[in-house]
Amino acid sequence: MGKSKLLFITHEMSPFLELTKIAEITRQLPQAMQEKGYEIRILMPRFGNINERRNRLHEVIRLSGMNIIIDDNDNPLIIKVASIPAARMQVYFLDNEEYFQRKHVFADKDGKFYADNDERMIFFCKGALETVKKLGWAPDVIHCHGWMSALVPAYLKTTYKDDPTFKHSKIIYSIYENDFKEKMHDDFATKAIMSNMNEKHVEPYKGGTNSALYAGAIHYSDGIVLGSPDIDADVLNNVKNSNKSVLEFDSTADFENYYNFYDEITNDELVDVA
């Protein structure tokens, strides 16, 4: 039997993009798990302020060329890759000219939340799963970090439920403090619907707030990680009521607890929540 496969999906990672503590965790945790014997893949958006030359990004032609449909519009997906030589890890970047080629990440120069952040999120979550399929690499565990990956658990439990690439994948979601106070568009949840989904499947996300995105991810995940000591009270209540396996917040840099948690989740029965 080969190495267990562990996929990380995040919107930030050091040294490429450092916005919050997520960047540090998603840099250190994959390397720690690789040293424990896991085979690692990492996916993140290629935001416009990530320097391609300095980080030595280059396009992966065999993976590029897909279109991601959002609200009946085709959006080209370009895949780029960079290596972290010290860790022997590769990071795959999802790029799109309309959604990601901006100097700022989630808000403009005046601090105004981008009106299309909902579509950017949908594009990233759909694109991440299609990229993994095209890689032909079936992950045993998928660990999502932050609000921008919050739709991934829902898609895995519905549209991709019987897909050979993800059929046996377990989903872990890391929750952090709320990153934004704004709301997504009122029709965000409807736009997020994919094949084999209906309005009921996106009900947990419908508020469009940061807490609502977490609520949806909690509902569809197999395990929850509390990645911060400052998590919103409503979100914590959602975690408690979910009866999911939970890895409590730990301020140390000892990742043995993650290794044990992955092992626990991997050996649990798959739960159908769709």
PDB file of C-alpha atoms in Angstrom:
ATOM      1  CA  MET A   1       0.000   0.000   0.000  1.00  0.00           C
ATOM      2  CA  GLY A   2       1.331   3.444  -0.960  1.00  0.00           C
ATOM      3  CA  LYS A   3       1.558   6.575   1.133  1.00  0.00           C
ATOM      4  CA  SER A   4      -1.642   8.172   2.388  1.00  0.00           C
ATOM      5  CA  LYS A   5      -2.511  11.249   0.298  1.00  0.00           C
ATOM      6  CA  LEU A   6      -3.267  14.557   1.993  1.00  0.00           C
ATOM      7  CA  LEU A   7      -4.627  17.562   0.081  1.00  0.00           C
ATOM      8  CA  PHE A   8      -4.551  21.101   1.474  1.00  0.00           C
ATOM      9  CA  ILE A   9      -6.849  23.783   0.027  1.00  0.00           C
ATOM     10  CA  THR A  10      -6.215  27.313   1.274  1.00  0.00           C
ATOM     11  CA  HIS A  11      -6.394  30.924   0.088  1.00  0.00           C
ATOM     12  CA  GLU A  12      -3.011  31.822   1.595  1.00  0.00           C
ATOM     13  CA  MET A  13       0.325  30.225   2.377  1.00  0.00           C
ATOM     14  CA  SER A  14       3.754  31.519   3.323  1.00  0.00           C
ATOM     15  CA  PRO A  15       5.899  32.656   1.554  1.00  0.00           C
ATOM     16  CA  PHE A  16       3.528  33.330  -1.351  1.00  0.00           C
ATOM     17  CA  LEU A  17       0.777  35.269   0.443  1.00  0.00           C
ATOM     18  CA  GLU A  18       0.711  36.179   4.121  1.00  0.00           C
ATOM     19  CA  LEU A  19      -2.533  37.756   5.335  1.00  0.00           C
ATOM     20  CA  THR A  20      -3.301  35.929   8.591  1.00  0.00           C
ATOM     21  CA  LYS A  21      -2.016  33.090  10.751  1.00  0.00           C
ATOM     22  CA  ILE A  22      -3.435  30.678   8.144  1.00  0.00           C
ATOM     23  CA  ALA A  23      -0.367  31.387   5.972  1.00  0.00           C
ATOM     24  CA  GLU A  24       2.002  30.107   8.655  1.00  0.00           C
ATOM     25  CA  ILE A  25      -0.047  27.020   9.473  1.00  0.00           C
ATOM     26  CA  THR A  26      -0.469  26.013   5.839  1.00  0.00           C
ATOM     27  CA  ARG A  27       3.289  26.336   5.354  1.00  0.00           C
ATOM     28  CA  GLN A  28       4.367  24.352   8.411  1.00  0.00           C
ATOM     29  CA  LEU A  29       1.629  21.718   8.675  1.00  0.00           C
ATOM     30  CA  PRO A  30       2.048  20.167   5.189  1.00  0.00           C
ATOM     31  CA  GLN A  31       5.796  19.835   5.698  1.00  0.00           C
ATOM     32  CA  ALA A  32       5.298  18.257   9.129  1.00  0.00           C
ATOM     33  CA  MET A  33       2.840  15.739   7.640  1.00  0.00           C
ATOM     34  CA  GLN A  34       5.160  15.012   4.721  1.00  0.00           C
ATOM     35  CA  GLU A  35       7.861  14.184   7.230  1.00  0.00           C
ATOM     36  CA  LYS A  36       5.370  11.799   8.864  1.00  0.00           C
ATOM     37  CA  GLY A  37       5.011   9.941   5.577  1.00  0.00           C
ATOM     38  CA  TYR A  38       2.051  11.595   3.872  1.00  0.00           C
ATOM     39  CA  GLU A  39       2.077  12.417   0.169  1.00  0.00           C
ATOM     40  CA  ILE A  40       1.146  16.111  -0.046  1.00  0.00           C
ATOM     41  CA  ARG A  41      -0.544  18.410  -2.561  1.00  0.00           C
ATOM     42  CA  ILE A  42      -1.437  22.068  -1.904  1.00  0.00           C
ATOM     43  CA  LEU A  43      -3.849  24.290  -3.871  1.00  0.00           C
ATOM     44  CA  MET A  44      -4.386  28.050  -3.577  1.00  0.00           C
ATOM     45  CA  PRO A  45      -5.496  30.990  -5.768  1.00  0.00           C
ATOM     46  CA  ARG A  46      -2.882  32.927  -7.746  1.00  0.00           C
ATOM     47  CA  PHE A  47      -3.824  36.374  -6.500  1.00  0.00           C
ATOM     48  CA  GLY A  48      -2.375  39.302  -8.430  1.00  0.00           C
ATOM     49  CA  ASN A  49       0.014  40.348  -5.664  1.00  0.00           C
ATOM     50  CA  ILE A  50       1.831  36.994  -5.747  1.00  0.00           C
ATOM     51  CA  ASN A  51       5.038  37.657  -7.629  1.00  0.00           C
ATOM     52  CA  GLU A  52       5.411  35.002 -10.342  1.00  0.00           C
ATOM     53  CA  ARG A  53       9.050  35.699 -11.125  1.00  0.00           C
ATOM     54  CA  ARG A  54      10.275  35.815  -7.546  1.00  0.00           C
ATOM     55  CA  ASN A  55       8.317  32.668  -6.611  1.00  0.00           C
ATOM     56  CA  ARG A  56       9.168  30.925  -9.885  1.00  0.00           C
ATOM     57  CA  LEU A  57       5.627  30.068 -10.885  1.00  0.00           C
ATOM     58  CA  HIS A  58       5.143  28.435 -14.258  1.00  0.00           C
ATOM     59  CA  GLU A  59       2.068  27.213 -16.073  1.00  0.00           C
ATOM     60  CA  VAL A  60       1.197  23.512 -16.112  1.00  0.00           C
ATOM     61  CA  ILE A  61      -0.074  23.168 -19.668  1.00  0.00           C
ATOM     62  CA  ARG A  62      -1.551  19.688 -19.202  1.00  0.00           C
ATOM     63  CA  LEU A  63      -3.745  20.946 -16.341  1.00  0.00           C
ATOM     64  CA  SER A  64      -4.756  24.303 -17.830  1.00  0.00           C
ATOM     65  CA  GLY A  65      -7.494  24.885 -20.364  1.00  0.00           C
ATOM     66  CA  MET A  66     -10.562  23.940 -18.326  1.00  0.00           C
ATOM     67  CA  ASN A  67     -13.557  26.252 -18.034  1.00  0.00           C
ATOM     68  CA  ILE A  68     -15.390  26.723 -14.745  1.00  0.00           C
ATOM     69  CA  ILE A  69     -19.060  27.666 -15.200  1.00  0.00           C
ATOM     70  CA  ILE A  70     -20.536  30.251 -12.834  1.00  0.00           C
ATOM     71  CA  ASP A  71     -23.976  31.737 -13.427  1.00  0.00           C
ATOM     72  CA  ASP A  72     -23.946  30.342 -17.002  1.00  0.00           C
ATOM     73  CA  ASN A  73     -20.623  32.021 -17.794  1.00  0.00           C
ATOM     74  CA  ASP A  74     -17.492  30.105 -18.817  1.00  0.00           C
ATOM     75  CA  ASN A  75     -14.408  31.159 -16.869  1.00  0.00           C
ATOM     76  CA  PRO A  76     -11.005  29.878 -18.057  1.00  0.00           C
ATOM     77  CA  LEU A  77      -8.885  28.135 -15.421  1.00  0.00           C
ATOM     78  CA  ILE A  78      -5.106  28.395 -15.672  1.00  0.00           C
ATOM     79  CA  ILE A  79      -2.961  26.203 -13.407  1.00  0.00           C
ATOM     80  CA  LYS A  80       0.501  27.247 -12.318  1.00  0.00           C
ATOM     81  CA  VAL A  81       2.948  25.539 -10.006  1.00  0.00           C
ATOM     82  CA  ALA A  82       5.816  26.497  -7.734  1.00  0.00           C
ATOM     83  CA  SER A  83       8.113  24.500  -5.508  1.00  0.00           C
ATOM     84  CA  ILE A  84       9.326  25.031  -1.977  1.00  0.00           C
ATOM     85  CA  PRO A  85      12.839  23.588  -2.336  1.00  0.00           C
ATOM     86  CA  ALA A  86      13.525  23.374   1.393  1.00  0.00           C
ATOM     87  CA  ALA A  87      10.462  21.189   1.857  1.00  0.00           C
ATOM     88  CA  ARG A  88      10.330  19.373  -1.506  1.00  0.00           C
ATOM     89  CA  MET A  89       6.681  20.387  -1.806  1.00  0.00           C
ATOM     90  CA  GLN A  90       4.782  21.652  -4.825  1.00  0.00           C
ATOM     91  CA  VAL A  91       2.020  24.251  -4.644  1.00  0.00           C
ATOM     92  CA  TYR A  92      -0.576  24.494  -7.413  1.00  0.00           C
ATOM     93  CA  PHE A  93      -2.019  27.945  -8.123  1.00  0.00           C
ATOM     94  CA  LEU A  94      -5.440  28.504  -9.699  1.00  0.00           C
ATOM     95  CA  ASP A  95      -5.474  31.575 -11.921  1.00  0.00           C
ATOM     96  CA  ASN A  96      -8.079  33.508 -13.847  1.00  0.00           C
ATOM     97  CA  GLU A  97      -7.593  36.951 -15.355  1.00  0.00           C
ATOM     98  CA  GLU A  98     -10.985  38.345 -14.366  1.00  0.00           C
ATOM     99  CA  TYR A  99     -11.095  37.032 -10.799  1.00  0.00           C
ATOM    100  CA  PHE A 100      -7.524  37.105  -9.554  1.00  0.00           C
ATOM    101  CA  GLN A 101      -5.444  39.598 -11.530  1.00  0.00           C
ATOM    102  CA  ARG A 102      -5.790  42.456  -9.047  1.00  0.00           C
ATOM    103  CA  LYS A 103      -3.312  44.259  -6.837  1.00  0.00           C
ATOM    104  CA  HIS A 104      -5.424  43.588  -3.750  1.00  0.00           C
ATOM    105  CA  VAL A 105      -6.851  40.339  -2.388  1.00  0.00           C
ATOM    106  CA  PHE A 106     -10.393  40.624  -0.979  1.00  0.00           C
ATOM    107  CA  ALA A 107     -10.963  44.396  -0.884  1.00  0.00           C
ATOM    108  CA  ASP A 108      -9.937  47.286  -3.120  1.00  0.00           C
ATOM    109  CA  LYS A 109      -7.451  50.049  -2.248  1.00  0.00           C
ATOM    110  CA  ASP A 110     -10.181  51.858  -0.300  1.00  0.00           C
ATOM    111  CA  GLY A 111     -10.992  48.758   1.753  1.00  0.00           C
ATOM    112  CA  LYS A 112     -14.251  48.011  -0.074  1.00  0.00           C
ATOM    113  CA  PHE A 113     -15.083  44.298  -0.189  1.00  0.00           C
ATOM    114  CA  TYR A 114     -15.064  43.114  -3.808  1.00  0.00           C
ATOM    115  CA  ALA A 115     -18.614  42.660  -5.098  1.00  0.00           C
ATOM    116  CA  ASP A 116     -17.654  39.438  -6.876  1.00  0.00           C
ATOM    117  CA  ASN A 117     -15.959  37.732  -3.923  1.00  0.00           C
ATOM    118  CA  ASP A 118     -18.793  35.201  -4.008  1.00  0.00           C
ATOM    119  CA  GLU A 119     -17.981  34.216  -7.604  1.00  0.00           C
ATOM    120  CA  ARG A 120     -14.252  34.207  -6.889  1.00  0.00           C
ATOM    121  CA  MET A 121     -14.892  31.772  -4.048  1.00  0.00           C
ATOM    122  CA  ILE A 122     -17.126  29.529  -6.180  1.00  0.00           C
ATOM    123  CA  PHE A 123     -14.535  29.548  -8.963  1.00  0.00           C
ATOM    124  CA  PHE A 124     -11.754  28.577  -6.556  1.00  0.00           C
ATOM    125  CA  CYS A 125     -13.697  25.749  -4.893  1.00  0.00           C
ATOM    126  CA  LYS A 126     -14.933  24.250  -8.171  1.00  0.00           C
ATOM    127  CA  GLY A 127     -11.562  24.753  -9.831  1.00  0.00           C
ATOM    128  CA  ALA A 128      -9.670  23.109  -6.986  1.00  0.00           C
ATOM    129  CA  LEU A 129     -11.675  19.890  -7.253  1.00  0.00           C
ATOM    130  CA  GLU A 130     -11.491  19.792 -11.046  1.00  0.00           C
ATOM    131  CA  THR A 131      -7.715  20.301 -10.844  1.00  0.00           C
ATOM    132  CA  VAL A 132      -7.318  17.355  -8.471  1.00  0.00           C
ATOM    133  CA  LYS A 133      -9.398  15.210 -10.821  1.00  0.00           C
ATOM    134  CA  LYS A 134      -7.192  16.186 -13.741  1.00  0.00           C
ATOM    135  CA  LEU A 135      -4.102  15.349 -11.683  1.00  0.00           C
ATOM    136  CA  GLY A 136      -5.483  11.820 -11.347  1.00  0.00           C
ATOM    137  CA  TRP A 137      -4.575  11.911  -7.664  1.00  0.00           C
ATOM    138  CA  ALA A 138      -7.154  10.575  -5.182  1.00  0.00           C
ATOM    139  CA  PRO A 139      -6.689  12.146  -1.720  1.00  0.00           C
ATOM    140  CA  ASP A 140      -7.430  10.175   1.442  1.00  0.00           C
ATOM    141  CA  VAL A 141      -7.875  13.391   3.438  1.00  0.00           C
ATOM    142  CA  ILE A 142      -8.772  16.877   2.207  1.00  0.00           C
ATOM    143  CA  HIS A 143      -8.010  19.653   4.686  1.00  0.00           C
ATOM    144  CA  CYS A 144      -9.567  23.040   3.872  1.00  0.00           C
ATOM    145  CA  HIS A 145      -8.475  26.289   5.528  1.00  0.00           C
ATOM    146  CA  GLY A 146     -10.379  29.554   5.765  1.00  0.00           C
ATOM    147  CA  TRP A 147     -13.649  30.890   4.377  1.00  0.00           C
ATOM    148  CA  MET A 148     -12.666  30.875   0.704  1.00  0.00           C
ATOM    149  CA  SER A 149     -12.613  27.057   0.663  1.00  0.00           C
ATOM    150  CA  ALA A 150     -15.917  26.703   2.552  1.00  0.00           C
ATOM    151  CA  LEU A 151     -17.890  25.307  -0.409  1.00  0.00           C
ATOM    152  CA  VAL A 152     -15.474  22.420  -0.986  1.00  0.00           C
ATOM    153  CA  PRO A 153     -17.071  20.162   1.691  1.00  0.00           C
ATOM    154  CA  ALA A 154     -20.546  20.699   0.192  1.00  0.00           C
ATOM    155  CA  TYR A 155     -19.365  19.889  -3.330  1.00  0.00           C
ATOM    156  CA  LEU A 156     -17.578  16.759  -2.129  1.00  0.00           C
ATOM    157  CA  LYS A 157     -20.697  15.463  -0.375  1.00  0.00           C
ATOM    158  CA  THR A 158     -22.998  16.154  -3.336  1.00  0.00           C
ATOM    159  CA  THR A 159     -21.708  16.653  -6.894  1.00  0.00           C
ATOM    160  CA  TYR A 160     -18.466  14.692  -6.375  1.00  0.00           C
ATOM    161  CA  LYS A 161     -19.882  12.136  -3.936  1.00  0.00           C
ATOM    162  CA  ASP A 162     -19.472   9.161  -6.262  1.00  0.00           C
ATOM    163  CA  ASP A 163     -16.531  10.462  -8.277  1.00  0.00           C
ATOM    164  CA  PRO A 164     -13.715   7.873  -8.202  1.00  0.00           C
ATOM    165  CA  THR A 165     -11.174  10.575  -7.281  1.00  0.00           C
ATOM    166  CA  PHE A 166     -13.051  11.604  -4.128  1.00  0.00           C
ATOM    167  CA  LYS A 167     -15.280   8.639  -3.303  1.00  0.00           C
ATOM    168  CA  HIS A 168     -13.223   7.668  -0.239  1.00  0.00           C
ATOM    169  CA  SER A 169     -11.913  11.126   0.720  1.00  0.00           C
ATOM    170  CA  LYS A 170     -12.502  12.446   4.232  1.00  0.00           C
ATOM    171  CA  ILE A 171     -12.987  16.195   4.667  1.00  0.00           C
ATOM    172  CA  ILE A 172     -11.513  18.274   7.473  1.00  0.00           C
ATOM    173  CA  TYR A 173     -12.221  21.977   7.785  1.00  0.00           C
ATOM    174  CA  SER A 174     -10.179  24.470   9.824  1.00  0.00           C
ATOM    175  CA  ILE A 175     -12.073  27.410  11.294  1.00  0.00           C
ATOM    176  CA  TYR A 176     -10.421  30.691  12.229  1.00  0.00           C
ATOM    177  CA  GLU A 177     -11.669  34.047  13.489  1.00  0.00           C
ATOM    178  CA  ASN A 178     -14.076  35.785  11.121  1.00  0.00           C
ATOM    179  CA  ASP A 179     -12.138  37.578   8.373  1.00  0.00           C
ATOM    180  CA  PHE A 180     -14.886  39.802   7.006  1.00  0.00           C
ATOM    181  CA  LYS A 181     -18.013  41.581   8.273  1.00  0.00           C
ATOM    182  CA  GLU A 182     -19.669  42.041   4.881  1.00  0.00           C
ATOM    183  CA  LYS A 183     -22.200  39.711   3.232  1.00  0.00           C
ATOM    184  CA  MET A 184     -22.035  37.899  -0.064  1.00  0.00           C
ATOM    185  CA  HIS A 185     -24.652  38.665  -2.725  1.00  0.00           C
ATOM    186  CA  ASP A 186     -28.182  37.540  -1.877  1.00  0.00           C
ATOM    187  CA  ASP A 187     -28.045  35.026  -4.730  1.00  0.00           C
ATOM    188  CA  PHE A 188     -24.622  33.677  -3.710  1.00  0.00           C
ATOM    189  CA  ALA A 189     -25.949  30.320  -2.504  1.00  0.00           C
ATOM    190  CA  THR A 190     -28.028  29.833  -5.651  1.00  0.00           C
ATOM    191  CA  LYS A 191     -25.006  30.601  -7.864  1.00  0.00           C
ATOM    192  CA  ALA A 192     -23.011  28.022  -5.897  1.00  0.00           C
ATOM    193  CA  ILE A 193     -25.346  25.138  -6.847  1.00  0.00           C
ATOM    194  CA  MET A 194     -23.709  22.469  -9.036  1.00  0.00           C
ATOM    195  CA  SER A 195     -25.081  19.319 -10.655  1.00  0.00           C
ATOM    196  CA  ASN A 196     -26.777  16.890  -8.262  1.00  0.00           C
ATOM    197  CA  MET A 197     -27.480  19.811  -5.909  1.00  0.00           C
ATOM    198  CA  ASN A 198     -30.581  21.834  -5.096  1.00  0.00           C
ATOM    199  CA  GLU A 199     -31.577  24.758  -2.858  1.00  0.00           C
ATOM    200  CA  LYS A 200     -31.695  22.491   0.189  1.00  0.00           C
ATOM    201  CA  HIS A 201     -28.016  21.612  -0.205  1.00  0.00           C
ATOM    202  CA  VAL A 202     -26.928  25.259   0.063  1.00  0.00           C
ATOM    203  CA  GLU A 203     -29.337  26.230   2.848  1.00  0.00           C
ATOM    204  CA  PRO A 204     -26.603  26.351   5.549  1.00  0.00           C
ATOM    205  CA  TYR A 205     -24.653  28.943   3.500  1.00  0.00           C
ATOM    206  CA  LYS A 206     -27.565  31.241   2.714  1.00  0.00           C
ATOM    207  CA  GLY A 207     -26.813  34.096   5.094  1.00  0.00           C
ATOM    208  CA  GLY A 208     -23.700  34.831   3.045  1.00  0.00           C
ATOM    209  CA  THR A 209     -21.789  36.010   6.125  1.00  0.00           C
ATOM    210  CA  ASN A 210     -18.420  34.673   7.233  1.00  0.00           C
ATOM    211  CA  SER A 211     -20.233  32.716   9.986  1.00  0.00           C
ATOM    212  CA  ALA A 212     -22.731  31.300   7.468  1.00  0.00           C
ATOM    213  CA  LEU A 213     -19.898  30.054   5.241  1.00  0.00           C
ATOM    214  CA  TYR A 214     -18.396  28.328   8.261  1.00  0.00           C
ATOM    215  CA  ALA A 215     -21.827  26.852   9.130  1.00  0.00           C
ATOM    216  CA  GLY A 216     -22.063  25.244   5.705  1.00  0.00           C
ATOM    217  CA  ALA A 217     -18.542  23.872   5.874  1.00  0.00           C
ATOM    218  CA  ILE A 218     -19.159  22.480   9.364  1.00  0.00           C
ATOM    219  CA  HIS A 219     -22.334  20.748   8.182  1.00  0.00           C
ATOM    220  CA  TYR A 220     -20.597  18.917   5.331  1.00  0.00           C
ATOM    221  CA  SER A 221     -17.195  18.135   6.883  1.00  0.00           C
ATOM    222  CA  ASP A 222     -16.155  14.907   8.596  1.00  0.00           C
ATOM    223  CA  GLY A 223     -13.950  16.681  11.139  1.00  0.00           C
ATOM    224  CA  ILE A 224     -13.411  20.237  12.391  1.00  0.00           C
ATOM    225  CA  VAL A 225     -10.199  21.933  13.510  1.00  0.00           C
ATOM    226  CA  LEU A 226     -10.372  25.014  15.712  1.00  0.00           C
ATOM    227  CA  GLY A 227      -7.486  26.996  14.260  1.00  0.00           C
ATOM    228  CA  SER A 228      -7.760  30.072  16.459  1.00  0.00           C
ATOM    229  CA  PRO A 229      -8.543  31.007  20.061  1.00  0.00           C
ATOM    230  CA  ASP A 230     -10.815  33.835  18.859  1.00  0.00           C
ATOM    231  CA  ILE A 231     -13.621  32.028  17.050  1.00  0.00           C
ATOM    232  CA  ASP A 232     -17.077  33.622  16.860  1.00  0.00           C
ATOM    233  CA  ALA A 233     -19.476  32.334  19.556  1.00  0.00           C
ATOM    234  CA  ASP A 234     -22.179  31.388  17.022  1.00  0.00           C
ATOM    235  CA  VAL A 235     -19.638  29.423  15.003  1.00  0.00           C
ATOM    236  CA  LEU A 236     -18.438  27.586  18.109  1.00  0.00           C
ATOM    237  CA  ASN A 237     -22.055  26.767  18.943  1.00  0.00           C
ATOM    238  CA  ASN A 238     -22.471  25.351  15.437  1.00  0.00           C
ATOM    239  CA  VAL A 239     -19.415  23.163  15.941  1.00  0.00           C
ATOM    240  CA  LYS A 240     -20.742  21.920  19.276  1.00  0.00           C
ATOM    241  CA  ASN A 241     -24.177  21.075  17.835  1.00  0.00           C
ATOM    242  CA  SER A 242     -22.698  19.314  14.806  1.00  0.00           C
ATOM    243  CA  ASN A 243     -21.479  16.319  16.832  1.00  0.00           C
ATOM    244  CA  LYS A 244     -18.480  16.140  14.511  1.00  0.00           C
ATOM    245  CA  SER A 245     -15.009  15.114  15.629  1.00  0.00           C
ATOM    246  CA  VAL A 246     -13.163  18.263  16.730  1.00  0.00           C
ATOM    247  CA  LEU A 247      -9.479  19.059  17.132  1.00  0.00           C
ATOM    248  CA  GLU A 248      -9.265  21.793  19.757  1.00  0.00           C
ATOM    249  CA  PHE A 249      -7.047  24.832  19.325  1.00  0.00           C
ATOM    250  CA  ASP A 250      -3.423  24.286  20.292  1.00  0.00           C
ATOM    251  CA  SER A 251      -1.018  27.221  20.322  1.00  0.00           C
ATOM    252  CA  THR A 252       2.087  25.020  20.104  1.00  0.00           C
ATOM    253  CA  ALA A 253       3.868  24.174  16.874  1.00  0.00           C
ATOM    254  CA  ASP A 254       3.663  20.449  17.651  1.00  0.00           C
ATOM    255  CA  PHE A 255       1.672  18.907  14.799  1.00  0.00           C
ATOM    256  CA  GLU A 256       1.464  15.420  16.310  1.00  0.00           C
ATOM    257  CA  ASN A 257      -2.153  16.198  17.251  1.00  0.00           C
ATOM    258  CA  TYR A 258      -2.998  16.811  13.580  1.00  0.00           C
ATOM    259  CA  TYR A 259      -1.389  13.528  12.583  1.00  0.00           C
ATOM    260  CA  ASN A 260      -3.477  11.667  15.154  1.00  0.00           C
ATOM    261  CA  PHE A 261      -6.622  13.553  14.103  1.00  0.00           C
ATOM    262  CA  TYR A 262      -6.127  12.660  10.436  1.00  0.00           C
ATOM    263  CA  ASP A 263      -5.717   9.042  11.461  1.00  0.00           C
ATOM    264  CA  GLU A 264      -8.902   9.185  13.563  1.00  0.00           C
ATOM    265  CA  ILE A 265     -10.959  10.743  10.770  1.00  0.00           C
ATOM    266  CA  THR A 266      -9.582   8.365   8.151  1.00  0.00           C
ATOM    267  CA  ASN A 267     -10.740   5.380  10.195  1.00  0.00           C
ATOM    268  CA  ASP A 268     -14.232   6.767  10.899  1.00  0.00           C
ATOM    269  CA  GLU A 269     -17.207   5.678   8.825  1.00  0.00           C
ATOM    270  CA  LEU A 270     -18.151   7.978   5.934  1.00  0.00           C
ATOM    271  CA  VAL A 271     -21.233   9.981   6.889  1.00  0.00           C
ATOM    272  CA  ASP A 272     -23.855  10.981   4.302  1.00  0.00           C
ATOM    273  CA  VAL A 273     -25.061  14.487   5.208  1.00  0.00           C
ATOM    274  CA  ALA A 274     -26.349  15.663   1.813  1.00  0.00           C
TER     275      ALA A 274
END
